[in-house]
Short mmCIF file of C-alpha atoms in Angstrom, two decimals:
data_model
loop_
_atom_site.label_atom_id
_atom_site.label_comp_id
_atom_site.label_asym_id
_atom_site.label_seq_id
_atom_site.Cartn_x
_atom_site.Cartn_y
_atom_site.Cartn_z
CA MET A 205 4.03 -27.69 7.49
CA SER A 206 4.57 -28.06 3.75
CA LYS A 207 2.93 -25.48 1.48
CA LYS A 208 1.95 -25.02 -2.13
CA VAL A 209 3.82 -22.02 -3.53
CA LEU A 210 2.93 -20.24 -6.77
CA VAL A 211 5.82 -18.61 -8.66
CA LEU A 212 5.45 -16.12 -11.51
CA GLY A 213 8.02 -16.82 -14.23
CA GLU A 214 9.12 -13.90 -16.38
CA ALA A 215 10.11 -14.14 -20.04
CA ARG A 216 11.60 -11.41 -22.19
CA GLU A 217 12.02 -11.67 -25.95
CA GLY A 218 11.60 -15.44 -25.94
CA ALA A 219 13.94 -16.19 -23.03
CA LEU A 220 13.36 -16.67 -19.32
CA ARG A 221 14.80 -14.06 -16.99
CA ASN A 222 17.20 -15.30 -14.34
CA VAL A 223 14.97 -13.97 -11.58
CA SER A 224 12.46 -16.70 -12.52
CA TYR A 225 14.92 -19.34 -11.32
CA GLU A 226 15.77 -17.32 -8.20
CA ALA A 227 12.05 -17.10 -7.36
CA ILE A 228 11.77 -20.90 -7.61
CA ALA A 229 14.65 -21.27 -5.15
CA ALA A 230 12.89 -18.90 -2.74
CA ALA A 231 9.64 -20.84 -3.20
CA LYS A 232 11.39 -24.12 -2.39
CA GLN A 233 12.54 -22.67 0.91
CA ILE A 234 9.07 -21.38 1.76
CA SER A 235 7.32 -24.60 0.69
CA SER A 236 9.34 -26.77 3.09
CA GLY A 237 8.89 -29.84 0.92
CA GLY A 238 5.56 -28.79 -0.56
CA GLU A 239 4.70 -28.24 -4.22
CA VAL A 240 6.22 -25.38 -6.20
CA VAL A 241 4.03 -24.41 -9.15
CA SER A 242 5.43 -21.98 -11.69
CA VAL A 243 3.22 -19.84 -13.94
CA LEU A 244 4.13 -18.49 -17.37
CA LEU A 245 1.98 -15.89 -19.09
CA GLY A 246 2.27 -14.81 -22.73
CA ASP A 247 1.14 -15.53 -26.24
CA SER A 248 3.67 -18.31 -26.93
CA VAL A 249 5.48 -19.56 -23.83
CA LYS A 250 4.97 -23.34 -23.74
CA ASP A 251 8.45 -24.03 -25.08
CA LEU A 252 9.97 -22.27 -22.05
CA ALA A 253 8.04 -24.24 -19.44
CA VAL A 254 10.34 -27.27 -19.32
CA GLU A 255 13.30 -25.07 -18.38
CA LEU A 256 11.55 -24.01 -15.19
CA GLY A 257 11.27 -27.66 -14.18
CA LYS A 258 15.01 -28.13 -14.58
CA PHE A 259 15.54 -25.38 -12.02
CA GLY A 260 13.21 -26.88 -9.44
CA ALA A 261 9.56 -26.26 -10.34
CA ASP A 262 7.39 -29.30 -9.66
CA ARG A 263 4.68 -28.21 -12.07
CA VAL A 264 4.27 -25.45 -14.66
CA ILE A 265 1.02 -23.81 -15.77
CA THR A 266 0.97 -21.77 -18.96
CA VAL A 267 -1.67 -19.21 -19.87
CA GLU A 268 -1.48 -18.14 -23.50
CA HIS A 269 -3.56 -15.40 -25.08
CA PRO A 270 -2.94 -12.72 -27.73
CA HIS A 271 -3.63 -10.05 -25.07
CA LEU A 272 -0.74 -11.40 -23.01
CA LYS A 273 1.88 -10.83 -25.71
CA GLN A 274 2.82 -7.53 -24.06
CA TYR A 275 2.51 -6.95 -20.35
CA THR A 276 -0.45 -5.01 -19.02
CA SER A 277 -1.60 -5.13 -15.42
CA ASP A 278 -5.16 -5.80 -16.59
CA GLY A 279 -4.29 -8.77 -18.80
CA TYR A 280 -1.71 -10.35 -16.52
CA GLY A 281 -3.90 -9.66 -13.49
CA GLN A 282 -6.88 -11.52 -14.96
CA ALA A 283 -4.72 -14.47 -16.00
CA LEU A 284 -2.89 -14.76 -12.70
CA LEU A 285 -6.01 -14.43 -10.55
CA ALA A 286 -7.54 -17.30 -12.54
CA VAL A 287 -4.50 -19.45 -11.75
CA VAL A 288 -4.63 -18.48 -8.06
CA GLU A 289 -8.34 -19.39 -7.94
CA GLN A 290 -7.59 -22.79 -9.45
CA GLU A 291 -4.50 -23.63 -7.39
CA LYS A 292 -5.29 -21.93 -4.06
CA PRO A 293 -1.64 -21.56 -3.00
CA GLU A 294 -0.46 -20.84 0.54
CA ALA A 295 2.31 -18.56 -0.78
CA ILE A 296 3.12 -16.53 -3.92
CA VAL A 297 6.55 -15.37 -5.15
CA PHE A 298 7.26 -12.71 -7.79
CA GLY A 299 10.51 -11.11 -8.86
CA HIS A 300 10.93 -7.51 -7.67
CA THR A 301 11.22 -6.36 -11.27
CA ALA A 302 9.41 -3.60 -13.14
CA LEU A 303 6.66 -6.14 -13.91
CA GLY A 304 6.60 -7.57 -10.41
CA LYS A 305 6.53 -4.17 -8.72
CA ASP A 306 3.57 -3.12 -10.88
CA LEU A 307 1.54 -6.33 -10.73
CA SER A 308 2.06 -7.56 -7.16
CA PRO A 309 0.14 -4.75 -5.38
CA LYS A 310 -2.80 -5.27 -7.75
CA ILE A 311 -2.92 -9.00 -7.03
CA ALA A 312 -2.43 -8.51 -3.29
CA SER A 313 -5.29 -6.00 -3.23
CA LYS A 314 -7.61 -8.34 -5.12
CA LEU A 315 -6.76 -11.21 -2.77
CA GLN A 316 -6.93 -8.89 0.27
CA VAL A 317 -3.57 -10.08 1.59
CA GLY A 318 -0.39 -8.32 2.68
CA LEU A 319 2.66 -7.96 0.48
CA VAL A 320 6.30 -8.24 1.56
CA SER A 321 8.24 -6.53 -1.22
CA ASP A 322 11.91 -6.39 -2.18
CA VAL A 323 13.01 -9.40 -0.12
CA THR A 324 16.78 -9.93 -0.24
CA SER A 325 17.02 -13.09 1.88
CA ILE A 326 14.89 -15.65 3.67
CA GLU A 327 15.73 -17.02 7.11
CA GLY A 328 14.26 -20.35 8.14
CA GLU A 329 11.71 -22.23 6.05
CA GLY A 330 8.08 -23.29 6.00
CA ASP A 331 6.05 -21.76 8.83
CA SER A 332 9.28 -20.41 10.34
CA ALA A 333 10.22 -18.38 7.24
CA ILE A 334 11.29 -14.82 8.01
CA PHE A 335 11.68 -12.38 5.13
CA VAL A 336 14.51 -9.83 5.23
CA ARG A 337 14.12 -6.59 3.27
CA PRO A 338 15.98 -3.25 3.20
CA ILE A 339 14.27 -0.08 4.42
CA TYR A 340 15.21 3.62 4.54
CA SER A 341 17.07 3.40 1.21
CA GLY A 342 19.16 0.46 2.41
CA LYS A 343 20.29 2.07 5.68
CA ALA A 344 18.54 -0.62 7.74
CA PHE A 345 16.90 -4.02 7.32
CA GLU A 346 13.63 -5.31 8.71
CA LYS A 347 12.55 -8.89 9.30
CA VAL A 348 8.97 -9.77 8.48
CA LYS A 349 6.98 -12.86 9.40
CA VAL A 350 3.54 -13.50 7.90
CA LYS A 351 1.28 -14.80 10.65
CA GLU A 352 -1.88 -15.47 8.66
CA GLY A 353 -3.15 -15.55 5.11
CA ILE A 354 -1.17 -16.04 1.91
CA GLU A 355 2.56 -15.30 2.14
CA PHE A 356 3.03 -12.97 -0.81
CA ILE A 357 6.57 -11.73 -1.50
CA THR A 358 8.67 -10.19 -4.25
CA ILE A 359 12.40 -10.97 -4.30
CA ARG A 360 15.15 -8.60 -5.39
CA PRO A 361 17.01 -9.99 -8.43
CA ASN A 362 20.54 -11.28 -7.93
CA ASN A 363 20.19 -11.92 -4.20
CA ILE A 364 18.78 -15.44 -3.79
CA ALA A 365 20.85 -18.03 -5.64
CA PRO A 366 18.95 -20.31 -8.03
CA LEU A 367 19.08 -24.06 -7.52
CA ALA A 368 21.51 -26.12 -9.56
CA LYS A 369 20.09 -27.02 -12.97
CA ASP A 370 19.03 -30.64 -13.37
CA ASP A 371 18.73 -31.48 -17.06
CA SER A 372 17.36 -34.95 -16.26
CA LYS A 373 14.37 -33.62 -14.32
CA SER A 374 11.01 -33.76 -16.04
CA VAL A 375 8.10 -31.49 -15.23
CA ASP A 376 4.34 -31.66 -15.64
CA VAL A 377 3.25 -28.82 -17.95
CA SER A 378 -0.41 -27.92 -18.26
CA SER A 379 -2.28 -25.03 -19.84
CA LEU A 380 -5.15 -22.96 -18.53
CA SER A 381 -7.53 -21.13 -20.82
CA VAL A 382 -8.46 -17.68 -19.54
CA ASP A 383 -10.73 -15.22 -21.32
CA ILE A 384 -8.93 -11.87 -21.14
CA THR A 385 -11.59 -9.17 -21.50
CA ASN A 386 -12.31 -5.49 -20.89
CA LEU A 387 -8.69 -4.35 -21.12
CA ARG A 388 -8.32 -0.69 -20.19
CA THR A 389 -4.82 -0.59 -21.65
CA ILE A 390 -3.71 -1.88 -25.04
CA ILE A 391 -0.04 -1.80 -26.07
CA LYS A 392 0.25 -0.63 -29.67
CA GLU A 393 4.02 -0.33 -29.90
CA VAL A 394 7.06 -0.86 -27.70
CA VAL A 395 10.04 1.46 -28.18
CA ARG A 396 13.14 0.31 -26.31
CA LYS A 397 15.70 2.93 -25.33
CA SER A 398 17.72 0.72 -22.99
CA SER A 399 21.05 -0.59 -24.17
CA GLU A 400 21.37 -4.01 -25.70
CA GLY A 401 23.16 -6.83 -23.96
CA VAL A 402 23.08 -7.83 -20.30
CA ASP A 403 20.03 -6.77 -18.27
CA LEU A 404 21.24 -4.11 -15.83
CA SER A 405 19.06 -5.30 -12.94
CA GLU A 406 20.34 -8.88 -13.24
CA ALA A 407 23.96 -8.23 -14.27
CA LYS A 408 26.69 -9.90 -12.23
CA VAL A 409 29.06 -7.05 -13.15
CA VAL A 410 28.07 -3.38 -13.45
CA VAL A 411 30.36 -0.57 -14.65
CA ALA A 412 28.71 2.74 -13.78
CA GLY A 413 29.68 6.28 -14.71
CA GLY A 414 28.89 9.62 -13.10
CA ARG A 415 29.45 13.25 -13.97
CA GLY A 416 33.15 12.46 -14.10
CA VAL A 417 32.72 10.82 -17.53
CA LYS A 418 32.18 14.41 -18.81
CA SER A 419 30.26 13.50 -21.97
CA GLU A 420 28.31 10.87 -23.86
CA GLU A 421 31.58 9.82 -25.53
CA GLY A 422 33.07 9.40 -22.06
CA PHE A 423 30.94 6.29 -21.57
CA ALA A 424 32.74 4.48 -24.43
CA PRO A 425 35.62 3.11 -22.28
CA LEU A 426 33.10 2.02 -19.62
CA LYS A 427 31.12 0.10 -22.23
CA GLU A 428 34.30 -1.58 -23.47
CA LEU A 429 35.21 -2.68 -19.94
CA ALA A 430 31.67 -3.93 -19.34
CA ASP A 431 31.79 -5.96 -22.57
CA VAL A 432 35.10 -7.56 -21.55
CA LEU A 433 33.65 -8.52 -18.15
CA GLY A 434 30.32 -9.68 -19.56
CA GLY A 435 28.55 -6.98 -17.58
CA ALA A 436 26.24 -4.00 -18.03
CA VAL A 437 26.72 -0.25 -18.01
CA GLY A 438 24.93 1.94 -15.47
CA ALA A 439 24.96 5.60 -14.51
CA SER A 440 24.33 8.03 -11.70
CA ARG A 441 21.46 10.48 -11.90
CA GLY A 442 23.97 13.27 -12.43
CA ALA A 443 25.21 11.64 -15.63
CA CYS A 444 21.65 11.10 -16.85
CA ASP A 445 20.62 14.69 -16.03
CA ALA A 446 23.62 15.93 -18.00
CA ASP A 447 22.39 13.93 -21.06
CA TYR A 448 25.51 11.74 -21.08
CA CYS A 449 23.26 8.66 -21.28
CA ASP A 450 19.64 7.54 -21.19
CA TYR A 451 17.66 7.43 -17.94
CA SER A 452 17.15 3.69 -18.46
CA LEU A 453 20.71 3.30 -17.12
CA GLN A 454 20.09 5.28 -13.94
CA ILE A 455 20.99 3.54 -10.67
CA GLY A 456 19.84 4.94 -7.37
CA GLN A 457 16.89 5.80 -5.17
CA THR A 458 14.89 7.11 -8.14
CA GLY A 459 16.42 4.64 -10.62
CA LYS A 460 17.21 0.95 -10.61
CA VAL A 461 18.50 -1.03 -7.63
CA VAL A 462 21.33 -3.39 -8.50
CA THR A 463 23.22 -5.98 -6.44
CA PRO A 464 25.95 -7.36 -8.72
CA ASP A 465 28.94 -9.42 -7.65
CA LEU A 466 31.17 -6.56 -8.84
CA TYR A 467 30.25 -2.87 -9.05
CA ILE A 468 32.77 -0.48 -10.59
CA ALA A 469 31.92 3.18 -9.95
CA ALA A 470 33.82 5.52 -12.26
CA GLY A 471 33.64 9.27 -11.72
CA ILE A 472 30.79 8.92 -9.20
CA SER A 473 31.00 11.06 -6.06
CA GLY A 474 28.74 8.84 -3.96
CA ALA A 475 25.58 10.84 -3.23
CA ILE A 476 23.28 9.06 -0.78
CA GLN A 477 20.60 8.73 -3.48
CA HIS A 478 23.02 6.77 -5.67
CA LEU A 479 24.29 4.62 -2.81
CA ALA A 480 20.70 3.53 -2.15
CA GLY A 481 20.73 1.76 -5.51
CA MET A 482 24.06 -0.07 -5.30
CA SER A 483 25.40 -0.22 -1.73
CA ASN A 484 24.44 -3.90 -1.37
CA SER A 485 26.75 -4.95 -4.22
CA LYS A 486 29.08 -7.74 -3.11
CA ILE A 487 32.32 -6.01 -4.19
CA ILE A 488 32.50 -2.26 -4.87
CA VAL A 489 35.43 -0.67 -6.70
CA ALA A 490 35.53 3.13 -6.79
CA ILE A 491 37.58 5.21 -9.24
CA ASN A 492 37.70 8.94 -8.57
CA LYS A 493 40.21 11.79 -8.76
CA ASP A 494 39.00 13.17 -5.43
CA PRO A 495 40.42 11.14 -2.51
CA GLU A 496 37.71 12.63 -0.24
CA ALA A 497 34.80 11.44 -2.42
CA SER A 498 31.99 9.81 -0.41
CA ILE A 499 32.01 6.74 -2.67
CA PHE A 500 35.26 5.59 -1.05
CA LYS A 501 33.45 5.17 2.28
CA VAL A 502 31.40 2.25 0.90
CA ALA A 503 34.01 0.89 -1.53
CA ASP A 504 35.90 -2.33 -0.89
CA TYR A 505 38.67 -1.11 -3.19
CA GLY A 506 39.45 2.49 -4.09
CA ILE A 507 41.55 3.86 -6.93
CA VAL A 508 42.42 7.57 -6.76
CA GLY A 509 43.06 8.59 -10.35
CA ASP A 510 41.68 9.75 -13.68
CA LEU A 511 39.06 7.27 -14.88
CA PHE A 512 40.15 7.84 -18.49
CA GLU A 513 43.57 6.46 -17.56
CA VAL A 514 42.45 3.78 -15.08
CA ILE A 515 39.55 2.22 -17.05
CA PRO A 516 41.60 1.45 -20.20
CA MET A 517 44.34 -0.07 -18.00
CA LEU A 518 41.78 -2.30 -16.26
CA THR A 519 40.28 -3.27 -19.61
CA GLU A 520 43.65 -4.39 -20.98
CA GLU A 521 44.48 -6.33 -17.82
CA PHE A 522 41.15 -8.17 -17.90
CA LYS A 523 41.63 -8.93 -21.60
CA GLN A 524 45.01 -10.50 -20.79
CA LEU A 525 43.55 -12.51 -17.94
CA LYS A 526 40.84 -13.88 -20.26
CA VAL A 527 43.45 -14.79 -22.90
CA ASN A 528 45.61 -16.61 -20.34
CA ALA A 529 42.71 -18.31 -18.59
#
């Protein structure tokens, strides 16, 4: 049976996040030929709506309000519930991002439906859709099927491939006016401590450092390699605790979960808490002086050596490959 699926699009600093397109792809699979309706919330997001159509959305609804300029669960919750009331979807898809993880339980509670979070793949489609998600810090996977009510899921970024972009596709864009009132939280100022460049949670390449980088300056060669590869820099909790870098870069059970195409772990021993945040990366390269380091047990490729010798060599090789490409 075909279904109407509602997808929350996410924009950051005037640009759509890649997980928005991935969520549309997931919605297409769930809808089984039904309508995929994407929702954009903000104070000025109409110009971004057409792009969602090029990646597969059949219709886009925008809700614009000054109180939606910065995310708050109150403001976004009121806006999204109004859209749900109007559209009455059979399924809802969010990205499993900081925003999605905060907002989805609130919406699920208001709608009195279950929530399948952190979905990494979908088997089957339509009524036969089965959602696969990691449990026990990635040590096992469970398969979930929603038997009744709205299918409400969040998808882990960088796991479900977006559909091919179709620049010729047009999309119906409409706006919904929602009165955002009684906000318990008002954002006065946003101070960003995260590094500029590629979003860590969506990066296709991640170069991460651990205690082996020895200092804040030790991250410099990792940043250079990440820049050459068009990737992002991450860190283990040990590196963050030692004040080598900001906690916004932390990857692991108590940090961010990443699933890049390539994960380069430099000077990281491989504690189970760190592995929980990166073990599902497609290709893992470990660089460590200790041949017995636990990280080598999950690595596809291991380099036993000093990261301050190996990283610059890799950087130069990749630079040459890009020049000759």
